[in-house]
Tab-separated table of C-alpha atoms and ligand atoms in Angstrom:
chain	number	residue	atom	x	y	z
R	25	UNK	CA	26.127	73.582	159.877
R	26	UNK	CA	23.438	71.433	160.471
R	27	UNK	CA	21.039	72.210	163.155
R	28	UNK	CA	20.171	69.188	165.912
R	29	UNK	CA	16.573	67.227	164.557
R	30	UNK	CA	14.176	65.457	165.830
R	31	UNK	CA	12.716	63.184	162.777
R	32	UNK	CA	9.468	61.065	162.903
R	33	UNK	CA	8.640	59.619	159.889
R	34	UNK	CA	4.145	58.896	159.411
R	35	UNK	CA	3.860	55.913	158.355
R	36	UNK	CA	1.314	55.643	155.265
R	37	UNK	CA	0.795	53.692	152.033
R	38	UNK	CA	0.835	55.719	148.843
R	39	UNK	CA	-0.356	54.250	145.607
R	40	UNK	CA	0.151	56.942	142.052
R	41	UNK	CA	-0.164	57.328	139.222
R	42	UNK	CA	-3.103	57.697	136.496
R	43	UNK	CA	-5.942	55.598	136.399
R	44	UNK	CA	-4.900	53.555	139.645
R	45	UNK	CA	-8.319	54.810	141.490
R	46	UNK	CA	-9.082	50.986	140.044
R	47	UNK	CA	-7.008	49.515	142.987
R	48	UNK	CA	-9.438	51.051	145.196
R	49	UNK	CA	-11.463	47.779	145.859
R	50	UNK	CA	-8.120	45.731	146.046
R	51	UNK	CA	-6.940	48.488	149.371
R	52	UNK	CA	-10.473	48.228	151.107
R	53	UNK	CA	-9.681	44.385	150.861
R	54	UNK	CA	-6.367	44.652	152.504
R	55	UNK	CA	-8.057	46.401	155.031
R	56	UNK	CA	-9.998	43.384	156.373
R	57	UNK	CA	-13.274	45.483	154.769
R	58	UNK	CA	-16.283	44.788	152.719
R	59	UNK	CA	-19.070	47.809	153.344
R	60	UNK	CA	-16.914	50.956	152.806
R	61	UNK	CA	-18.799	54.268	152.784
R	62	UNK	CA	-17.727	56.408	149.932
R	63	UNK	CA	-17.514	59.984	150.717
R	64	UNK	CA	-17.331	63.009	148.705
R	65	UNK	CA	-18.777	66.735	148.380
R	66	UNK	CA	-21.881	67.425	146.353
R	67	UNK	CA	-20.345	68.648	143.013
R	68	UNK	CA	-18.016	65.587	143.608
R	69	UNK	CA	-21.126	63.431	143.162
R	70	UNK	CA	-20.372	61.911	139.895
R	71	UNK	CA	-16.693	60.957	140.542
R	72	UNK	CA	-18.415	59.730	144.237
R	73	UNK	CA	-20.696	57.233	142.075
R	74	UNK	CA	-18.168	55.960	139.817
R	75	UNK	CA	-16.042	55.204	142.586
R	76	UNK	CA	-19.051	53.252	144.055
R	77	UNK	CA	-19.144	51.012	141.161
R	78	UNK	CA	-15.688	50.262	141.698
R	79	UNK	CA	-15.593	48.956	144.497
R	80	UNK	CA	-18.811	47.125	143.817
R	81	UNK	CA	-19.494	44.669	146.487
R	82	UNK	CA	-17.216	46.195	148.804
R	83	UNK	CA	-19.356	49.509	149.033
R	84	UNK	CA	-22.027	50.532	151.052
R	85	UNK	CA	-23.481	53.496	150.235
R	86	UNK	CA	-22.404	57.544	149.118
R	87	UNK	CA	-22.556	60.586	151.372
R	88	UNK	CA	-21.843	63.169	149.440
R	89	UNK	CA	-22.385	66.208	151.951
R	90	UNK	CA	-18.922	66.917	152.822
R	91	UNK	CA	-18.571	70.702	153.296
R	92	UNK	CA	-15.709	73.153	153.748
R	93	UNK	CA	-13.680	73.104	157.570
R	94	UNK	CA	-15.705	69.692	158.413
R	95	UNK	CA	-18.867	70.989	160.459
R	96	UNK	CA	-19.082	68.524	163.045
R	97	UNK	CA	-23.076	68.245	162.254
R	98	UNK	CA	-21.921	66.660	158.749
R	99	UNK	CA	-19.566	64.354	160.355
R	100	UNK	CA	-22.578	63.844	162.743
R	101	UNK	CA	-25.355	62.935	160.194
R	102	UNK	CA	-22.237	60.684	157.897
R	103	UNK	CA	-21.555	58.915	160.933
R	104	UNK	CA	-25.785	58.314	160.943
R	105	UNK	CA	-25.491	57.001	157.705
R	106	UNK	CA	-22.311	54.669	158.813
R	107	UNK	CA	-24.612	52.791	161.385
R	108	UNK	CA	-27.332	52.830	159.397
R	109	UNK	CA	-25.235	50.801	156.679
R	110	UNK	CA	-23.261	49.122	159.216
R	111	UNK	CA	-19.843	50.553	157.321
R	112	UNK	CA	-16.595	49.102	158.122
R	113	UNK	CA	-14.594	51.101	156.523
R	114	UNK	CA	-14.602	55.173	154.581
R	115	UNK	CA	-12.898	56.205	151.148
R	116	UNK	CA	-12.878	60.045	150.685
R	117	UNK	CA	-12.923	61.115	147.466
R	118	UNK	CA	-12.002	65.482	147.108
R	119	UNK	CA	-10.621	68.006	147.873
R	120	UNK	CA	-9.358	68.903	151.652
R	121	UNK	CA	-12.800	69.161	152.489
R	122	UNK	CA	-13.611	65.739	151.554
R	123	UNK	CA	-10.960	64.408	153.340
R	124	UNK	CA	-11.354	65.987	156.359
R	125	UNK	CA	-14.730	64.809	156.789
R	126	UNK	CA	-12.924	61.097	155.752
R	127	UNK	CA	-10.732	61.927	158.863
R	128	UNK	CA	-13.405	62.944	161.158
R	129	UNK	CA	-15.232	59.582	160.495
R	130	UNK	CA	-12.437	57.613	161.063
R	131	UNK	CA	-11.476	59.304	164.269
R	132	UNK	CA	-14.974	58.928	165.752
R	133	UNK	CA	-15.106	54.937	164.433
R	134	UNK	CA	-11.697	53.783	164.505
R	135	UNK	CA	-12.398	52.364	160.980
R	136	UNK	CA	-9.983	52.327	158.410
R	137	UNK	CA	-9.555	55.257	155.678
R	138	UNK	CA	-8.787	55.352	152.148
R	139	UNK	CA	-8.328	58.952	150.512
R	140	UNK	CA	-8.444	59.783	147.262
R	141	UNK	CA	-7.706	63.307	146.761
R	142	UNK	CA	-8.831	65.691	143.688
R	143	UNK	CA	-7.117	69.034	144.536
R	144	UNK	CA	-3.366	69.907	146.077
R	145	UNK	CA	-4.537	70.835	149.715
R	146	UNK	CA	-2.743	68.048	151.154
R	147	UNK	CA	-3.880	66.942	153.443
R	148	UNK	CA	-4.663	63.020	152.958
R	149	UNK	CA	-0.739	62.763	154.323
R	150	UNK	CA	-1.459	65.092	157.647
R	151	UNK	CA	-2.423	63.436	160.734
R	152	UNK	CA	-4.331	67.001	161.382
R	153	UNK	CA	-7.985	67.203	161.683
R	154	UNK	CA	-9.963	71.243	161.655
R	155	UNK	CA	-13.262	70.950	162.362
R	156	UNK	CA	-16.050	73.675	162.988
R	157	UNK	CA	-18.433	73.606	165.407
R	158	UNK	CA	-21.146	76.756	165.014
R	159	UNK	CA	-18.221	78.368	162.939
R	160	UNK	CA	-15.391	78.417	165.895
R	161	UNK	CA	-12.475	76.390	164.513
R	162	UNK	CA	-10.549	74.010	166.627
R	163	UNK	CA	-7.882	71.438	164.880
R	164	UNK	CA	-6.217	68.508	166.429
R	165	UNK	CA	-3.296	66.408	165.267
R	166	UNK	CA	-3.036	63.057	166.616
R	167	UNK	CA	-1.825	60.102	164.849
R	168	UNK	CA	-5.222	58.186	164.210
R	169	UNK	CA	-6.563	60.763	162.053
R	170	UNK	CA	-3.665	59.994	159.283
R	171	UNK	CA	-5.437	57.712	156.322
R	172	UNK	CA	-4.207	54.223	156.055
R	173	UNK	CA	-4.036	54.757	152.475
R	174	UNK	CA	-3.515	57.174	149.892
R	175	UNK	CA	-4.600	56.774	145.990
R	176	UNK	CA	-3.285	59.899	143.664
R	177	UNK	CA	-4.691	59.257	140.287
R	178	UNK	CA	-3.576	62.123	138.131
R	179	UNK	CA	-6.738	61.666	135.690
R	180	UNK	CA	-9.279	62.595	138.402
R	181	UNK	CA	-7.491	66.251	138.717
R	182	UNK	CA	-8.110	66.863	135.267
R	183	UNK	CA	-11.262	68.536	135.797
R	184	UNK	CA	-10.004	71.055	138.398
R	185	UNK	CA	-10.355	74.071	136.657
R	186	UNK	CA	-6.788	76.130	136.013
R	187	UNK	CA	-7.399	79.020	138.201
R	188	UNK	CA	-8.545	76.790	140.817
R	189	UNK	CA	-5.542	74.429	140.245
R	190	UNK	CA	-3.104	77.137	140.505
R	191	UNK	CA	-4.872	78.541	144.348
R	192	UNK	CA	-4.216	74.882	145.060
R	193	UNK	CA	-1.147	74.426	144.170
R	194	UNK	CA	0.223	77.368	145.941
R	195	UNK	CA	-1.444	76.548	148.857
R	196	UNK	CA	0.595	73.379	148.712
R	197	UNK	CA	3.582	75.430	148.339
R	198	UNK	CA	2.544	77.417	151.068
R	199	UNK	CA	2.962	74.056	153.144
R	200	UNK	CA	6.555	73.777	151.659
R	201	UNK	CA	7.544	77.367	152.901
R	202	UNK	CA	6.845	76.923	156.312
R	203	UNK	CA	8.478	73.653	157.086
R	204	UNK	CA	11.711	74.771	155.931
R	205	UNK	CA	11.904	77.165	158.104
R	206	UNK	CA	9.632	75.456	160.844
R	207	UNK	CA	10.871	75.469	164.509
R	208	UNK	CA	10.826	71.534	164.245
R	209	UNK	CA	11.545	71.251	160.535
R	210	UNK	CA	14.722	68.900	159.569
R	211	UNK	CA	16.771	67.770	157.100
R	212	UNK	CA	14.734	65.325	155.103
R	213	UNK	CA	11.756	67.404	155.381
R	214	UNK	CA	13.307	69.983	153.643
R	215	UNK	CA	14.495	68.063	150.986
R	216	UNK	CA	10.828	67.211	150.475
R	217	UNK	CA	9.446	70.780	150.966
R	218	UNK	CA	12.544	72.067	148.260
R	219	UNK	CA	11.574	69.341	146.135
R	220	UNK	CA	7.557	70.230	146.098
R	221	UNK	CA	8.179	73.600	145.206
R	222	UNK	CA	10.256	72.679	142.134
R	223	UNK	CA	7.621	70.219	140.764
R	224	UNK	CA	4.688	73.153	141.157
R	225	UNK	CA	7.082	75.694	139.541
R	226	UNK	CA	7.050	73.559	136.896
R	227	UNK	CA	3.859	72.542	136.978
R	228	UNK	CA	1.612	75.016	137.154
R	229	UNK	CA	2.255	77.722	134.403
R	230	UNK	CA	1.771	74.088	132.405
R	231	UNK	CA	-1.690	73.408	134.162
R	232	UNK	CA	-2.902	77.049	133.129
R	233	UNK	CA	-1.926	77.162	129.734
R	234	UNK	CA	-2.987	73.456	129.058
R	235	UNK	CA	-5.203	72.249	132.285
R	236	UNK	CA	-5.264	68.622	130.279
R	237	UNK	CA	-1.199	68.572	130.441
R	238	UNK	CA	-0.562	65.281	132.121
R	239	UNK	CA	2.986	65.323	132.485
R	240	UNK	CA	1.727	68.825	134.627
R	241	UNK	CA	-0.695	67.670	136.187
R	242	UNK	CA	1.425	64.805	137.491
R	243	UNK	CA	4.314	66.828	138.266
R	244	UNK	CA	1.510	68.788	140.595
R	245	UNK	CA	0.525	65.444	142.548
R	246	UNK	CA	3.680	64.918	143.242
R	247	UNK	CA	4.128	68.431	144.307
R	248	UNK	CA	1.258	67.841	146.219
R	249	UNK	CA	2.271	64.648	148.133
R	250	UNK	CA	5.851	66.348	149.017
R	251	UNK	CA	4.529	69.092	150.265
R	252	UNK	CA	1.724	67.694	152.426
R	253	UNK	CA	4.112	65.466	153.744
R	254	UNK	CA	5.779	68.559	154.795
R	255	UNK	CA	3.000	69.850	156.173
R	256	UNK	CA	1.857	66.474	158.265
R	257	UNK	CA	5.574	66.584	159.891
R	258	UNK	CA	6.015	70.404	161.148
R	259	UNK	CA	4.323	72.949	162.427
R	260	UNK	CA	3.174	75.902	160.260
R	261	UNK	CA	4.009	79.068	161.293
R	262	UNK	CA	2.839	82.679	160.432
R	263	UNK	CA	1.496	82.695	156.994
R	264	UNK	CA	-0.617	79.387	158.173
R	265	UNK	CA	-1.818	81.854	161.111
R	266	UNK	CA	-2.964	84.572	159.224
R	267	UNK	CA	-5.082	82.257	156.869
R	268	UNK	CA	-6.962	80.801	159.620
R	269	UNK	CA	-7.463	84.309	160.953
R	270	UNK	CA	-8.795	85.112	157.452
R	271	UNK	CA	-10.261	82.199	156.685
R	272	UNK	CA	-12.233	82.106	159.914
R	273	UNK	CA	-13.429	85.966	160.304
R	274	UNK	CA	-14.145	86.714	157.140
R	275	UNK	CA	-15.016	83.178	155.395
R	276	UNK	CA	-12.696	83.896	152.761
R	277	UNK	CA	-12.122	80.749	150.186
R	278	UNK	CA	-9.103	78.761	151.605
R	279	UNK	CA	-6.748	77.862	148.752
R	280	UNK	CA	-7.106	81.708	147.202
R	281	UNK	CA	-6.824	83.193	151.031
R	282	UNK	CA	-3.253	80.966	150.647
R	283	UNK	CA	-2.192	82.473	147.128
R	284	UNK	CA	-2.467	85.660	148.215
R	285	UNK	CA	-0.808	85.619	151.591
R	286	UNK	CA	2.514	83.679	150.812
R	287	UNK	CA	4.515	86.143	149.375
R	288	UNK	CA	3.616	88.526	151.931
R	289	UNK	CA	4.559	86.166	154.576
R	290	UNK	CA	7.738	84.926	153.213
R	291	UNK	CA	8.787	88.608	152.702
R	292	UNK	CA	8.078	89.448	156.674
R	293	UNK	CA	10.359	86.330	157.601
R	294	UNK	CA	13.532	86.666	155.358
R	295	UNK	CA	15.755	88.624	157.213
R	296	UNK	CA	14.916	85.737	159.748
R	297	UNK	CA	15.047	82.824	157.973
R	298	UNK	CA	17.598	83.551	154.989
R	299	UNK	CA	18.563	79.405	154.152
R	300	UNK	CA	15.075	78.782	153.624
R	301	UNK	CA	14.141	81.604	151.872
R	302	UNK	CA	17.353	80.542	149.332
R	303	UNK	CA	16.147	77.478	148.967
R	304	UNK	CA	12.445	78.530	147.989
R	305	UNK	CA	14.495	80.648	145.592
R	306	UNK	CA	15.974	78.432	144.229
R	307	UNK	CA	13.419	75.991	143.669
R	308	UNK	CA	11.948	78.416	141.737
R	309	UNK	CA	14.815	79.483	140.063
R	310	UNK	CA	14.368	83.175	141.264
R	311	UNK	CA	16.930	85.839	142.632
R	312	UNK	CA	14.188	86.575	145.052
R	313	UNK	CA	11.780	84.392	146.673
R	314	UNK	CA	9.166	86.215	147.801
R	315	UNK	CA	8.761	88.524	144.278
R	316	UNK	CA	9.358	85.401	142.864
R	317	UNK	CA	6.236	83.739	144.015
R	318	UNK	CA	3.914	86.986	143.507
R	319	UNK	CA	5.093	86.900	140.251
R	320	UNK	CA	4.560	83.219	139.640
R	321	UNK	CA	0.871	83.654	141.159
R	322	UNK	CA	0.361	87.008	138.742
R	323	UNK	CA	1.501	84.971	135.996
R	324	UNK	CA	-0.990	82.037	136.543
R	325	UNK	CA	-4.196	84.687	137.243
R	326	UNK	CA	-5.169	83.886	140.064
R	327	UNK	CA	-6.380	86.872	142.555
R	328	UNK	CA	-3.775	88.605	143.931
R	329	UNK	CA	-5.583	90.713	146.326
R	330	UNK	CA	-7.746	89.963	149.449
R	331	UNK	CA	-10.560	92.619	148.681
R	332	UNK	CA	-11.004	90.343	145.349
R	333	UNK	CA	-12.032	87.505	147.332
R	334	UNK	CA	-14.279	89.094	149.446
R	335	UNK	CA	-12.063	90.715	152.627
R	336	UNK	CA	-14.185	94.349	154.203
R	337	UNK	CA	-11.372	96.657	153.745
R	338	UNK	CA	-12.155	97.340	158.151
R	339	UNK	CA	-10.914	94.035	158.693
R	340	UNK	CA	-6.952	95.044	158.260
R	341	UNK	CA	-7.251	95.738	161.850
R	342	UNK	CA	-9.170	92.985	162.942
R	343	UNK	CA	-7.200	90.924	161.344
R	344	UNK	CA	-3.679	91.970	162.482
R	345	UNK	CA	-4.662	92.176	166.408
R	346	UNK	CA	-6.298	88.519	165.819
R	347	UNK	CA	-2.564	87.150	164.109
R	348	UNK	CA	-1.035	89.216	167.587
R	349	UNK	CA	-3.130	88.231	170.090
R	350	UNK	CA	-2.588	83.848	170.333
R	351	UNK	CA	0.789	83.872	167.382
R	352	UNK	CA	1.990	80.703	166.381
R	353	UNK	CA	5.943	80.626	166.553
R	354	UNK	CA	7.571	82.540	163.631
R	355	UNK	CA	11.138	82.959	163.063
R	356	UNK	CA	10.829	86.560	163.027
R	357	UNK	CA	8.640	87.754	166.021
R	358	UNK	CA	5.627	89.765	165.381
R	359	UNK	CA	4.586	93.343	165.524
R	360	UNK	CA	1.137	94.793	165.361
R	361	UNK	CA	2.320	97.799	163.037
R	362	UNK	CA	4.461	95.038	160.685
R	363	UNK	CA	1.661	92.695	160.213
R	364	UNK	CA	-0.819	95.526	159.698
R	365	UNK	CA	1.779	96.530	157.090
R	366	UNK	CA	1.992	93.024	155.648
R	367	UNK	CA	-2.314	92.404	155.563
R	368	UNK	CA	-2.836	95.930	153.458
R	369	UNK	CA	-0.445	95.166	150.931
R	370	UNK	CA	-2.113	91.944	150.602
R	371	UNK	CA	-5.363	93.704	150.492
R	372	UNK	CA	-4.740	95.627	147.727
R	373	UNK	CA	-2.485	93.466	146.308
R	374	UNK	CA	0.716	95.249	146.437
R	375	UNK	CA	4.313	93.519	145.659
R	376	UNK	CA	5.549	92.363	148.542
R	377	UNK	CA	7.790	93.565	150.946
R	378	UNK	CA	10.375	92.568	153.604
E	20	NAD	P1	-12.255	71.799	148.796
E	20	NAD	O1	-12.107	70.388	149.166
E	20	NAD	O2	-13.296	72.574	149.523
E	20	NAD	O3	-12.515	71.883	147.231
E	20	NAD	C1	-12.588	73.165	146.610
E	20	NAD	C2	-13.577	73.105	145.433
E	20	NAD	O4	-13.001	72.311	144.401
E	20	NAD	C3	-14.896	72.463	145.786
E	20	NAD	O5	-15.923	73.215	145.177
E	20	NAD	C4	-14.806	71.096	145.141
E	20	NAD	O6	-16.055	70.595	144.774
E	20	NAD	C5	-13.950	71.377	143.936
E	20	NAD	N1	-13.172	70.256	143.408
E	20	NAD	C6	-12.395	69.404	144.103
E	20	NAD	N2	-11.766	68.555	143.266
E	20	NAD	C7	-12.191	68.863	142.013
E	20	NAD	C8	-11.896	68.359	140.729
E	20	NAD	N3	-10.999	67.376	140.533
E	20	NAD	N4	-12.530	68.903	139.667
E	20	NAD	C9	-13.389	69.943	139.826
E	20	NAD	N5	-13.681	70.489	141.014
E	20	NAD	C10	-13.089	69.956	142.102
E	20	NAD	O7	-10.918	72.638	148.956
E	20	NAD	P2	-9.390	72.256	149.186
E	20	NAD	O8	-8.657	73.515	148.907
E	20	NAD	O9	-8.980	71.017	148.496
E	20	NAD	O10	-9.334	71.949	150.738
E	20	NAD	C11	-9.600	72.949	151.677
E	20	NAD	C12	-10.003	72.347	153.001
E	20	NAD	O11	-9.064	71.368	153.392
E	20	NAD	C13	-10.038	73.370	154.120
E	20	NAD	O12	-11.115	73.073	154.981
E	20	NAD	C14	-8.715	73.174	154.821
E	20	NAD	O13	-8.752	73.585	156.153
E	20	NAD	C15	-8.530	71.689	154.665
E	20	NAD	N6	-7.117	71.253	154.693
E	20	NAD	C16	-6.724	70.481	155.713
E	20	NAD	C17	-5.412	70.044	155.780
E	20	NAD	C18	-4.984	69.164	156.907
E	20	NAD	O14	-3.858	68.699	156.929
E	20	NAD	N7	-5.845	68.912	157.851
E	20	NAD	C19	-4.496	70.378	154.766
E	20	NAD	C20	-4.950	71.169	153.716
E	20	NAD	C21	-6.272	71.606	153.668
């Protein structure tokens, strides 16, 4: 039976499909602007300076400093650059680094934002904004920090390489998990999140064995956009909570810190959330969902183990008191010894279990 809902839909303007980073110039226009800042992070340079030419008399200038979590000292010395140029207006071009920086601008200046995103992260549809400030993370989600426009041009994912594509994607799907079973999740989100995980279980086993597949590639954008948008409208729970932890004591990389910890996470909530877990089954077209996606991530080679990416095997511990000690709501409540449990199989990257 269906639960009671609350929906609220964001409202934002979407524009896809391959080659349509052209309309770029045409969306700053709508905007009322003429001196947009293009943004992007230094190996994004190139892409950052074609984009430029683009929008050719609508663009000001490139900062191409964006860094991972948005330090608020680059948003600091962008929004220099801003003034300096007297901008009216930023387009991000990235990953969820890029973006967030895009965000951060836009919240300090009120001007409008355009992002263009190059990975799955997701966040160009998510009114949430993490920023660091000497390394303590603090995120806020209000509804000014959502762009005003989104362009996903499938050609400028192209270059992601495969293994990075796959730690994206199933950090998108990560996204998808949580909001169906999400304490404020609803209907039409679902449909969404059920949907995104279909279009990356397609789409990424195509992306490794052929990263120039376009009908995979595009079937990941999409996958992308659903499952950011099911990000942007519920709150994550404790697989999201356990990659901050993670990400933030032990500057693991964030779409890889993702990859590993779903299965583990989905596995500690099915005996509390058994509908959502059928329906990530399903999308996957698995008996089980949370073998299913450790084997989907084995099969596309990415690491399946936290001590691969970096994780001091005394940081279990650490790790599991820090999940404990300020938990985001889960369906299943936590326990120190069941977490612990959950972060050393991860560590070593053992098969899940429930
Ligand atoms: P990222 O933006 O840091 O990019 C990862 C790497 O991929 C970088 O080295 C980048 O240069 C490279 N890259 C990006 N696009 C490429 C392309 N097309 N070809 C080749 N290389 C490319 O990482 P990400 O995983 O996209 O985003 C992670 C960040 O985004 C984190 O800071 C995370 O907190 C944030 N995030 C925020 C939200 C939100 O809603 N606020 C959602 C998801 C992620």
């Amino acid at each position: 039976m269906l639960k009671p809902f609350t929906y609220r839909a964001l409202p934002h303007h979407v524009v896809f499909g391959p080659g349509r980073i052209t309309e770029a110039r045409d969306i700053v226009h709508s905007f009322g602007c003429s001196n947009a800042l293009v943004l992007s992070g230094p190996n994004q340079r190139a892409a950052a300076e074609r984009l430029y030419r683009l929008l050719g008399e609508r663009a000001v200038g490139i900062f191409s400093d964006a860094a991972m979590h948005t330090p608020v000292e680059v948003t600091e010395a962008a929004l220099e650059l801003c003034e300096e140029l007297v901008a009216d207006s930023v387009v991000s071009i990235g990953g969820g680094s890029t973006i967030g920086l895009g965000k951060a601008v836009a919240l300090n200046t009120g001007m409008p934002h355009l992002a263009i995103p190059t990975t799955y992260a997701g966040s160009e549809v998510t009114s949430v904004l993490g920023q660091t400030r000497d390394g303590a993370k603090t995120t806020e989600r209000r509804d000014e920090i959502l762009p005003n426009a989104v362009i996903y041009d499938v050609e400028l994912t192209l270059s992601l390489p495969p293994r990075l594509s796959a730690a994206s994607g199933l950090n998108a799907m990560a996204h998808a998990v949580e909001a169906l079973y999400a304490k404020d999740g609803n209907p039409i989100v679902s449909l969404m999140a059920e949907e995104g995980l279909r279009a990356f279980a397609d789409a990424l086993p195509r992306i490794v064995a052929a990263p120039h597949d376009l009908e995979g590639r595009t079937n990941a954008q999409y996958g992308a956009w659903l499952c950011g948008m099911a990000l942007g409208a519920t709150s994550m729970a404790l697989h999201h909570k356990l990659c901050h932890v993670l990400g933030g004591a032990f500057d693991l990389p964030h779409a890889e810190t993702h990859a590993i910890i779903l299965p583990h996470a989905l596995a500690f909530n099915v005996v509390a959330a058994p509908e959502a877990v059928a329906r990530v089954a399903r999308a996957l077209d698995v008996e089980d969902a949370a073998s299913g996606l450790y084997a989907l991530a084995a099969s596309l080679d990415v690491p399946l183990a936290l001590k691969a990416i970096g994780m001091p095997a005394d940081g279990i511990d650490q790790a599991a008191s820090l999940a404990i000690k300020d938990p985001y709501w889960n369906p299943r409540p936590l326990d120190l010894d069941a977490i612990r449990g959950l972060l050393a199989r991860a560590y070593e990257g053992s098969p899940p279990e429930g």
